[in-house]
Coordinates of C-alpha atoms and ligand atoms in Angstrom, one line a residue:
M1 CA 43.9 76.9 -103.4
K2 CA 47.3 75.5 -104.2
K3 CA 46.4 72.1 -105.6
Y4 CA 48.0 69.7 -103.2
M5 CA 50.8 68.2 -105.2
S6 CA 51.0 64.4 -105.4
A7 CA 54.7 64.7 -104.3
E8 CA 53.6 66.5 -101.2
F9 CA 50.9 64.0 -100.5
A10 CA 53.4 61.2 -101.0
A11 CA 55.7 62.9 -98.4
L12 CA 52.7 63.0 -96.0
K13 CA 52.2 59.3 -96.6
N14 CA 55.7 58.6 -95.3
K15 CA 55.8 61.3 -92.5
E16 CA 56.7 59.6 -89.2
H17 CA 53.8 61.1 -87.2
L18 CA 50.5 62.4 -88.4
T19 CA 48.2 64.7 -86.5
I20 CA 44.8 64.7 -88.1
L21 CA 41.9 67.1 -87.4
A22 CA 38.7 65.3 -88.2
I23 CA 35.1 66.5 -88.6
E24 CA 31.9 64.5 -88.5
S25 CA 28.4 65.9 -89.2
S26 CA 26.6 63.2 -91.1
C27 CA 23.5 63.0 -88.8
D28 CA 22.7 64.5 -85.5
E29 CA 26.1 64.8 -83.8
T30 CA 28.5 67.6 -84.6
A31 CA 32.0 66.3 -83.7
I32 CA 35.6 67.4 -84.1
S33 CA 38.6 65.5 -82.9
V34 CA 42.3 65.5 -83.1
V35 CA 43.9 62.1 -83.6
L36 CA 47.6 61.3 -83.6
D37 CA 48.8 58.4 -85.7
G38 CA 45.4 56.9 -86.1
R39 CA 45.1 55.5 -82.6
T40 CA 45.8 58.2 -80.0
V41 CA 42.9 60.6 -79.4
L42 CA 44.2 64.0 -78.4
S43 CA 40.7 65.5 -78.2
N44 CA 37.2 64.2 -79.0
I45 CA 34.5 66.9 -78.8
V46 CA 30.9 65.8 -79.6
S47 CA 27.9 68.1 -79.5
S48 CA 24.8 65.9 -79.6
Q49 CA 21.5 67.2 -80.9
I50 CA 19.6 64.2 -79.4
E51 CA 17.6 66.4 -77.0
I52 CA 16.6 68.8 -79.8
H53 CA 15.3 66.0 -82.1
R54 CA 13.7 64.0 -79.3
R55 CA 10.6 66.2 -79.3
F56 CA 10.0 65.3 -83.0
G57 CA 10.6 61.5 -82.4
G58 CA 13.5 61.4 -84.9
V59 CA 16.1 63.5 -86.7
V60 CA 14.7 66.4 -88.6
P61 CA 17.3 67.0 -91.4
E62 CA 16.8 70.8 -91.7
I63 CA 17.1 71.3 -87.9
A64 CA 20.2 69.1 -87.9
S65 CA 21.9 71.2 -90.5
R66 CA 21.2 74.5 -88.7
N67 CA 22.5 73.1 -85.4
H68 CA 25.7 71.8 -87.0
L69 CA 26.2 75.3 -88.4
M70 CA 25.8 76.9 -85.0
A71 CA 28.1 74.5 -83.2
I72 CA 30.9 73.7 -85.6
S73 CA 33.1 76.7 -85.3
N74 CA 33.2 76.6 -81.5
L75 CA 33.9 72.9 -81.5
Y76 CA 37.0 73.5 -83.7
D77 CA 38.4 75.9 -81.1
E78 CA 37.6 73.5 -78.3
A79 CA 39.2 70.5 -80.1
L80 CA 42.4 72.4 -80.7
K81 CA 42.5 73.7 -77.1
E82 CA 41.9 70.3 -75.6
A83 CA 44.5 68.7 -77.8
K84 CA 46.9 71.4 -76.9
I85 CA 47.9 72.0 -80.5
K86 CA 48.0 75.0 -82.8
P87 CA 46.5 75.0 -86.3
E88 CA 49.9 74.8 -87.9
D89 CA 50.5 71.5 -86.1
I90 CA 47.8 69.8 -88.1
D91 CA 49.0 67.6 -91.0
A92 CA 45.6 67.0 -92.6
I93 CA 41.9 67.9 -92.3
A94 CA 39.6 64.8 -92.6
V95 CA 35.9 65.0 -93.0
T96 CA 33.0 62.6 -93.4
Y97 CA 31.6 63.2 -97.0
G98 CA 29.0 60.4 -96.9
A99 CA 26.8 58.6 -96.3
G100 CA 24.4 60.7 -94.3
L101 CA 21.9 63.6 -94.5
M102 CA 22.8 65.9 -97.4
G103 CA 22.4 69.2 -95.5
A104 CA 24.1 67.9 -92.4
L105 CA 27.1 66.5 -94.4
L106 CA 27.5 69.8 -96.3
V107 CA 28.1 71.7 -93.1
G108 CA 31.1 69.5 -92.2
V109 CA 32.4 69.3 -95.8
N110 CA 32.3 73.1 -96.3
F111 CA 33.8 73.8 -93.0
A112 CA 36.6 71.3 -93.7
K113 CA 37.2 72.9 -97.2
G114 CA 37.4 76.3 -95.6
L115 CA 40.0 75.1 -93.1
S116 CA 42.0 73.2 -95.7
Y117 CA 42.1 76.4 -97.8
A118 CA 42.9 78.7 -95.0
L119 CA 45.6 76.5 -93.4
Q120 CA 46.9 75.1 -96.7
K121 CA 46.5 71.5 -95.4
P122 CA 45.4 68.6 -97.5
L123 CA 41.7 67.6 -97.3
I124 CA 40.9 63.9 -96.8
A125 CA 37.3 62.7 -97.7
V126 CA 36.3 59.8 -95.4
N127 CA 33.4 57.3 -95.8
H128 CA 31.4 57.3 -92.5
V129 CA 31.3 53.5 -92.4
H130 CA 35.0 53.2 -92.7
G131 CA 35.1 55.5 -89.7
H132 CA 32.9 53.2 -87.7
I133 CA 35.2 50.2 -88.5
A134 CA 38.3 52.3 -87.5
S135 CA 36.7 53.2 -84.1
N136 CA 38.0 49.8 -83.1
Y137 CA 41.6 50.7 -83.9
I138 CA 41.2 53.4 -81.2
S139 CA 39.6 51.2 -78.6
H140 CA 41.9 48.2 -79.2
P141 CA 45.6 49.2 -79.8
D142 CA 46.4 45.6 -80.7
L143 CA 43.8 45.2 -83.4
Q144 CA 45.0 44.7 -86.9
P145 CA 43.4 43.3 -90.1
P146 CA 42.4 40.7 -91.2
F147 CA 39.1 40.4 -89.3
L148 CA 35.4 40.0 -89.9
C149 CA 33.3 43.1 -89.2
L150 CA 29.6 43.3 -88.2
M151 CA 28.6 46.8 -89.1
V152 CA 25.3 47.7 -87.4
S153 CA 24.2 51.4 -87.3
G154 CA 21.1 53.5 -88.0
G155 CA 21.8 53.5 -91.7
H156 CA 23.7 50.3 -92.3
T157 CA 23.7 46.6 -91.5
A158 CA 26.4 44.6 -93.1
L159 CA 29.0 41.9 -92.8
L160 CA 32.4 42.8 -94.2
K161 CA 35.7 41.0 -94.5
I162 CA 38.5 43.5 -93.7
S163 CA 41.5 41.8 -95.2
D164 CA 43.8 44.9 -94.8
Y165 CA 43.4 48.6 -93.8
N166 CA 41.1 49.9 -96.5
K167 CA 40.5 46.5 -98.1
F168 CA 36.8 45.7 -97.5
K169 CA 34.7 43.0 -99.0
L170 CA 31.0 43.1 -98.6
L171 CA 29.7 39.6 -97.7
G172 CA 26.1 40.5 -96.9
S173 CA 23.9 43.4 -96.0
T174 CA 20.3 44.3 -95.2
V175 CA 17.8 44.1 -98.0
D176 CA 15.5 46.6 -96.3
D177 CA 15.8 48.3 -92.9
A178 CA 19.0 48.7 -91.1
A179 CA 19.1 47.2 -87.6
G180 CA 19.2 50.6 -85.9
E181 CA 16.3 51.8 -88.0
A182 CA 14.2 48.9 -86.9
F183 CA 15.2 49.5 -83.2
D184 CA 14.2 53.2 -83.6
K185 CA 10.8 52.4 -85.3
V186 CA 9.8 49.7 -82.8
A187 CA 10.8 52.0 -79.9
R188 CA 8.6 54.7 -81.3
V189 CA 5.5 52.5 -81.5
L190 CA 6.2 51.5 -77.9
G191 CA 6.2 55.2 -76.9
L192 CA 9.9 55.3 -76.1
P193 CA 11.9 58.4 -76.8
Y194 CA 14.4 58.9 -79.7
P195 CA 16.9 57.3 -80.2
G196 CA 15.1 54.1 -79.5
G197 CA 18.0 51.6 -79.5
P198 CA 19.4 52.3 -76.0
E199 CA 15.8 52.6 -74.7
I200 CA 14.9 49.1 -76.0
D201 CA 18.2 47.8 -74.6
K202 CA 17.2 49.1 -71.1
L203 CA 13.6 48.0 -71.2
A204 CA 14.3 44.5 -72.6
K205 CA 16.2 43.7 -69.4
E206 CA 12.8 43.8 -67.6
G207 CA 11.0 41.6 -70.1
K208 CA 10.1 38.1 -68.9
N209 CA 7.8 36.5 -71.5
N210 CA 8.7 35.7 -75.1
I211 CA 6.3 36.9 -77.7
K212 CA 6.8 35.1 -81.0
F213 CA 8.3 37.8 -83.3
T214 CA 10.6 36.1 -85.8
V215 CA 13.0 37.5 -88.4
S216 CA 12.0 36.5 -91.9
N217 CA 13.8 33.2 -92.8
S218 CA 13.7 33.8 -96.6
L219 CA 17.3 34.8 -96.4
K220 CA 18.4 32.1 -94.0
D221 CA 20.9 30.5 -96.3
T222 CA 22.6 33.8 -97.1
L223 CA 24.5 36.4 -95.2
N224 CA 21.9 39.1 -96.0
F225 CA 19.5 40.5 -93.4
S226 CA 15.9 41.6 -93.5
F227 CA 14.4 43.5 -90.5
S228 CA 11.3 45.2 -92.0
G229 CA 9.1 42.0 -91.5
I230 CA 9.8 41.8 -87.7
K231 CA 9.4 45.5 -87.4
T232 CA 5.9 45.3 -89.0
A233 CA 5.0 42.3 -86.9
V234 CA 5.7 44.2 -83.7
I235 CA 3.9 47.3 -85.0
N236 CA 0.8 45.2 -85.9
Y237 CA 0.9 43.4 -82.6
V238 CA 0.9 46.7 -80.6
H239 CA -1.8 48.2 -82.8
K240 CA -4.0 45.1 -82.4
L241 CA -3.8 45.2 -78.6
E242 CA -4.4 48.9 -78.6
Q243 CA -7.5 48.5 -80.7
R244 CA -8.8 45.8 -78.3
G245 CA -8.0 48.1 -75.4
E246 CA -5.7 45.4 -73.9
E247 CA -2.6 46.2 -71.9
I248 CA 0.7 45.9 -73.7
C249 CA 3.7 44.6 -71.7
T250 CA 6.3 46.9 -73.5
A251 CA 9.2 45.1 -71.7
D252 CA 8.2 41.7 -73.1
V253 CA 7.8 43.3 -76.6
A254 CA 11.2 45.0 -76.3
R255 CA 12.8 41.8 -75.1
S256 CA 11.2 39.5 -77.8
F257 CA 12.1 41.9 -80.6
E258 CA 15.7 42.3 -79.3
E259 CA 16.1 38.6 -78.9
S260 CA 15.2 37.8 -82.5
V261 CA 17.2 40.7 -84.0
T262 CA 20.3 39.9 -82.0
D263 CA 20.0 36.1 -82.7
E264 CA 20.0 36.9 -86.4
L265 CA 22.9 39.3 -86.2
S266 CA 25.1 37.1 -84.0
E267 CA 24.4 33.8 -85.9
K268 CA 25.2 35.3 -89.3
A269 CA 28.3 37.1 -88.0
I270 CA 29.6 33.7 -86.7
R271 CA 28.7 32.0 -89.9
A272 CA 30.5 34.7 -92.0
M273 CA 33.5 34.4 -89.8
K274 CA 33.7 30.7 -90.3
M275 CA 33.1 30.9 -94.0
T276 CA 35.9 33.4 -94.4
N277 CA 38.3 31.6 -92.1
Q278 CA 38.7 34.4 -89.7
N279 CA 39.1 34.2 -85.9
K280 CA 38.3 37.8 -85.0
I281 CA 35.0 39.6 -85.1
V282 CA 34.8 43.4 -84.8
I283 CA 31.5 45.1 -84.0
A284 CA 31.0 48.6 -85.5
G285 CA 28.2 51.2 -85.4
G286 CA 25.7 52.4 -82.8
V287 CA 23.8 49.2 -82.5
G288 CA 27.1 47.6 -81.6
A289 CA 26.5 49.2 -78.1
N290 CA 23.6 46.8 -77.6
S291 CA 24.2 44.7 -74.5
M292 CA 22.3 41.6 -75.7
L293 CA 24.1 41.6 -79.0
Q294 CA 27.5 41.9 -77.3
A295 CA 26.7 39.2 -74.8
K296 CA 25.5 36.8 -77.5
L297 CA 28.5 37.4 -79.7
A298 CA 30.9 37.1 -76.7
K299 CA 29.3 33.7 -75.8
K300 CA 29.4 32.4 -79.4
C301 CA 33.0 33.6 -79.9
K302 CA 34.1 31.9 -76.7
E303 CA 32.5 28.6 -77.9
C304 CA 34.4 28.7 -81.2
G305 CA 37.7 30.1 -79.8
A306 CA 37.3 33.5 -81.6
K307 CA 38.1 36.9 -80.3
L308 CA 35.5 39.6 -80.1
Y309 CA 36.2 43.3 -80.3
A310 CA 33.7 46.1 -79.7
P311 CA 34.5 49.8 -79.5
V312 CA 34.1 51.5 -76.2
L313 CA 30.8 53.3 -76.0
K314 CA 31.9 56.8 -76.8
Y315 CA 33.5 55.6 -80.1
C316 CA 30.5 53.2 -80.9
T317 CA 28.1 56.0 -81.8
D318 CA 28.9 58.9 -84.1
N319 CA 32.1 60.8 -83.3
A320 CA 35.0 62.4 -85.2
A321 CA 37.9 60.4 -83.6
M322 CA 36.9 57.4 -85.7
I323 CA 37.0 59.6 -88.9
G324 CA 40.5 60.7 -87.9
S325 CA 41.6 57.1 -87.5
A326 CA 40.2 56.1 -90.8
A327 CA 41.8 59.1 -92.5
Y328 CA 45.2 58.1 -91.1
Y329 CA 45.0 54.7 -92.8
Y330 CA 43.8 56.3 -96.0
I331 CA 46.9 58.6 -96.0
R332 CA 49.2 55.7 -95.2
K333 CA 47.8 54.0 -98.3
G334 CA 47.9 57.2 -100.4
M335 CA 44.1 57.4 -100.6
G336 CA 41.4 59.8 -99.8
L337 CA 42.9 63.1 -101.0
A338 CA 40.2 65.5 -102.1
D339 CA 40.2 69.1 -103.3
L340 CA 37.8 72.1 -103.0
G341 CA 35.5 70.3 -105.5
L342 CA 34.6 67.8 -102.8
T343 CA 30.8 67.5 -102.3
A344 CA 28.6 65.6 -99.8
M345 CA 27.4 62.2 -101.0
P346 CA 24.2 61.1 -99.0
N347 CA 24.5 57.6 -100.5
I348 CA 27.8 55.9 -101.0
D349 CA 28.8 52.3 -101.1
L350 CA 30.5 50.6 -98.1
Ligands
KG4_401 O1 26.3 54.5 -85.7 P1 25.2 55.5 -85.2 O2 25.6 56.4 -84.0 O3 24.7 56.4 -86.3 C1 24.6 56.0 -87.7 O4 25.6 56.0 -88.4 O5 23.5 55.6 -88.0 O6 24.0 54.5 -84.9 C2 22.8 55.1 -84.4 C3 21.9 53.9 -84.2 C4 20.5 54.4 -83.7 O7 19.5 53.7 -84.5 C5 20.4 54.0 -82.3 O8 19.1 53.7 -81.8 C6 21.3 52.7 -82.3 O9 22.4 53.1 -83.1 N1 21.8 52.4 -80.9 C7 21.4 51.2 -80.3 C8 22.0 51.2 -79.0 N2 22.7 52.4 -78.9 C9 22.5 53.1 -80.1 N3 20.7 50.2 -80.7 C10 20.5 49.1 -79.9 N4 21.0 49.1 -78.6 C11 21.8 50.1 -78.2 N5 22.3 50.1 -76.9
ZN402 ZN1 27.3 56.4 -87.7

């Protein structure tokens, strides 16, 4: 492949409009999207494998890779068709290269490399978490840095100060389970299908009594999180009742668990916002769809005169439009250019 010259990349950086074709395959969603100028979604095609993995109670990595492989080529055709563009209209190919499941990421990365080679378009390597943050640029055309971000997904839980596009400072993160991971594991023990987060969200609305499950307070003076203790407490509670043959009110368990986790997330987010002198909080990642979390943060933000931004549901969970948006801001800053040596990175820093 012609190595993309830095002069050409510099020209791209200054081009008035950028049409980016973006690919996401880090977990169990195969997604391709065409995004114009980082904020306008021309197409957003998502093929979800949730139904396939549900029977196993969670994502099976090998099955995820195979299904990405089967879906990706058709999604590309669909994404171009829906966006009403031709391959030559694409300015750059963006792809999630990490974090995520190795085999799943490789499908997207290799497809993107093939396209980049065939179309002679630059390849942009995008960090999945940056994509989740950028999903808010799509949902909120007025949103600009600086802001405080609460990143809550199946793989990450963190508080970040976003002082500019692509300028991230990690203020705190989970020391064990990510919030989504805890939701999914608690849901599983309650007999709810995968993914458990939305199921707990629904069931918790029927809960009436509070069972005392508390988040560990050993990190109370920090901006870090720990959710493995509360997850274990819920699992032990359920097992104990099962052993005694007593009935379990799953709605009460779901509600009590969700109350504690969302208290912890919302309180620390507000504290971080105040500590960093921000007046905007942006929620990112799949757990950001949680109704109790959104309601608590909305109330707390109102009380302290801050503005809350959450992505619309379809951009909250994994999608490729958010990857296209993040890539746009990479290119504008002259970042992210990759070549055919790009490989998938299951673990990368925020
Ligand atoms: O961001 P995402 O789609 O994928 C990752 O990058 O991990 O997040 C998936 C996570 C899952 O753990 C799922 O259970 C959780 O987001 N989730 C929710 C809700 N919707 C999705 N958790 C709580 N409440 C929800 N409404
Ligand atoms: Zn994600």
